[in-house]
XYZ file of C-alpha atoms in Angstrom:
167
model
C 119.198 132.969 125.385
C 120.641 129.558 126.354
C 117.117 128.362 127.191
C 116.046 129.110 123.604
C 119.029 127.401 121.996
C 118.671 124.147 123.940
C 115.268 123.104 122.441
C 116.464 124.025 118.948
C 119.691 122.036 119.368
C 117.777 119.072 120.816
C 115.333 119.121 117.907
C 118.168 119.272 115.384
C 119.967 116.396 117.101
C 116.833 114.215 117.176
C 116.150 114.957 113.516
C 119.706 113.985 112.590
C 119.357 110.677 114.465
C 116.034 109.772 112.860
C 116.326 107.102 110.138
C 115.975 108.485 106.617
C 112.594 107.902 105.031
C 112.389 106.311 101.605
C 111.680 108.961 99.008
C 108.228 108.677 97.456
C 108.016 107.402 93.891
C 106.799 110.377 91.869
C 107.480 108.744 88.495
C 104.032 107.181 88.130
C 105.553 103.705 87.878
C 102.874 101.018 87.517
C 105.287 98.437 88.925
C 104.922 97.330 92.541
C 107.166 95.006 94.528
C 105.728 91.482 94.489
C 103.941 91.689 91.127
C 104.395 88.593 88.961
C 104.835 88.740 85.192
C 105.214 86.295 82.302
C 107.741 87.197 79.615
C 107.534 85.424 76.260
C 110.653 85.854 74.153
C 112.180 84.120 71.139
C 114.051 80.901 71.824
C 117.413 80.540 70.118
C 117.226 79.579 66.451
C 113.538 79.130 65.822
C 109.937 80.194 66.059
C 109.546 78.788 69.569
C 108.752 81.111 72.452
C 110.586 80.891 75.758
C 108.386 81.618 78.791
C 109.876 83.139 81.941
C 108.102 83.932 85.187
C 109.450 87.210 86.598
C 108.865 88.894 89.953
C 109.149 92.627 90.621
C 111.760 93.102 93.345
C 112.604 95.929 95.715
C 112.235 99.481 94.379
C 115.281 101.720 93.950
C 114.950 105.302 92.712
C 117.807 106.081 90.323
C 119.599 109.403 89.900
C 118.495 109.568 86.253
C 114.796 109.704 87.265
C 114.038 106.070 86.490
C 112.906 103.435 88.964
C 114.687 100.092 89.170
C 113.388 96.911 90.807
C 115.615 93.922 91.615
C 115.007 90.586 93.259
C 117.654 88.981 95.421
C 119.872 86.681 93.330
C 118.804 83.023 93.375
C 121.493 80.345 93.235
C 120.878 77.594 90.676
C 122.799 74.409 89.857
C 124.895 76.234 87.240
C 124.975 79.802 88.544
C 122.635 82.602 89.618
C 119.529 84.362 88.316
C 118.073 87.741 89.206
C 114.867 89.393 87.953
C 115.246 93.022 86.890
C 112.643 95.657 86.057
C 113.047 99.321 85.208
C 110.455 102.019 84.532
C 111.409 105.005 82.364
C 108.859 107.833 82.870
C 108.954 109.456 79.424
C 105.418 110.855 79.428
C 101.930 109.656 78.608
C 102.019 106.911 75.980
C 105.822 107.048 75.764
C 106.890 105.558 79.097
C 108.868 102.337 78.970
C 108.885 99.170 81.067
C 112.040 97.063 80.815
C 111.671 93.581 82.303
C 113.990 90.639 82.253
C 116.427 88.341 83.881
C 120.127 88.329 84.554
C 121.615 84.843 84.342
C 125.098 83.778 85.288
C 125.995 80.294 84.093
C 129.429 79.229 85.228
C 131.473 82.309 84.183
C 129.124 83.559 81.441
C 126.681 86.346 82.316
C 123.893 87.582 80.064
C 120.711 89.618 80.291
C 117.399 88.919 78.532
C 114.989 91.860 78.366
C 111.544 92.572 77.004
C 111.107 96.304 76.455
C 107.571 97.692 76.089
C 106.277 101.221 75.646
C 103.549 101.396 78.278
C 102.697 103.173 81.486
C 100.116 100.629 82.640
C 100.369 97.236 84.270
C 96.896 95.751 84.540
C 96.521 92.060 85.355
C 96.211 89.894 82.193
C 96.949 92.835 79.862
C 99.245 91.659 77.052
C 101.994 94.216 76.376
C 103.964 93.807 73.133
C 107.497 95.026 72.756
C 110.984 94.141 71.595
C 113.406 91.520 72.871
C 117.024 92.418 73.595
C 119.773 90.098 74.822
C 123.056 91.602 75.997
C 126.157 90.621 77.931
C 126.065 93.690 80.216
C 123.505 96.108 81.604
C 125.440 98.900 79.895
C 125.070 96.993 76.619
C 121.318 97.570 76.732
C 121.731 101.330 76.988
C 124.254 101.324 74.128
C 122.139 99.179 71.790
C 121.038 101.525 68.964
C 118.003 99.463 67.961
C 116.835 99.490 71.596
C 117.388 103.257 71.840
C 115.453 103.769 68.606
C 112.529 101.748 69.981
C 112.539 103.673 73.277
C 112.623 107.023 71.459
C 110.268 106.323 68.537
C 108.356 103.103 69.186
C 109.753 101.634 65.948
C 111.039 98.082 66.458
C 113.936 98.524 63.957
C 114.345 94.813 63.270
C 114.437 93.669 66.892
C 112.594 90.410 67.644
C 109.190 90.699 69.308
C 108.361 89.725 72.890
C 105.418 90.099 75.243
C 104.925 90.874 78.908
C 101.792 89.966 80.844
C 101.215 90.761 84.482
C 99.664 87.694 86.114
C 99.504 88.867 89.740
């Protein structure tokens, strides 16, 4: 009997000591670490467009079924920036890509996001969506106009923005 328990115990011990594998992404996210995107969003107080180059960072599966991607924060002269992406798998034609940047300037932190309803990310494909600026990540989730756009596709007065994958 002891001879039978030893291999089982050894196998269990080796399994417990093995590093955990990263869970596969079953969401169908079109985003891949290293992709580069251009975000065009409204500049403050005018018809000008502000262009930002964004990079898809490391993938993190979230408990709510979404996939988040973050780059490592980059220190600038006045603070820090970090590129953020999130994919919400809401079904064919309803999925959402949220892309943007977190900026901390001195003690002020804000987030600029372009939110598009798409489940594709082809190179040079122009994706149109809505622009949201908020002071916190939680502020995005609580923004009613943003929620309306995610749920219905109706822009509800939010300014327009575009995302284009360039690499």
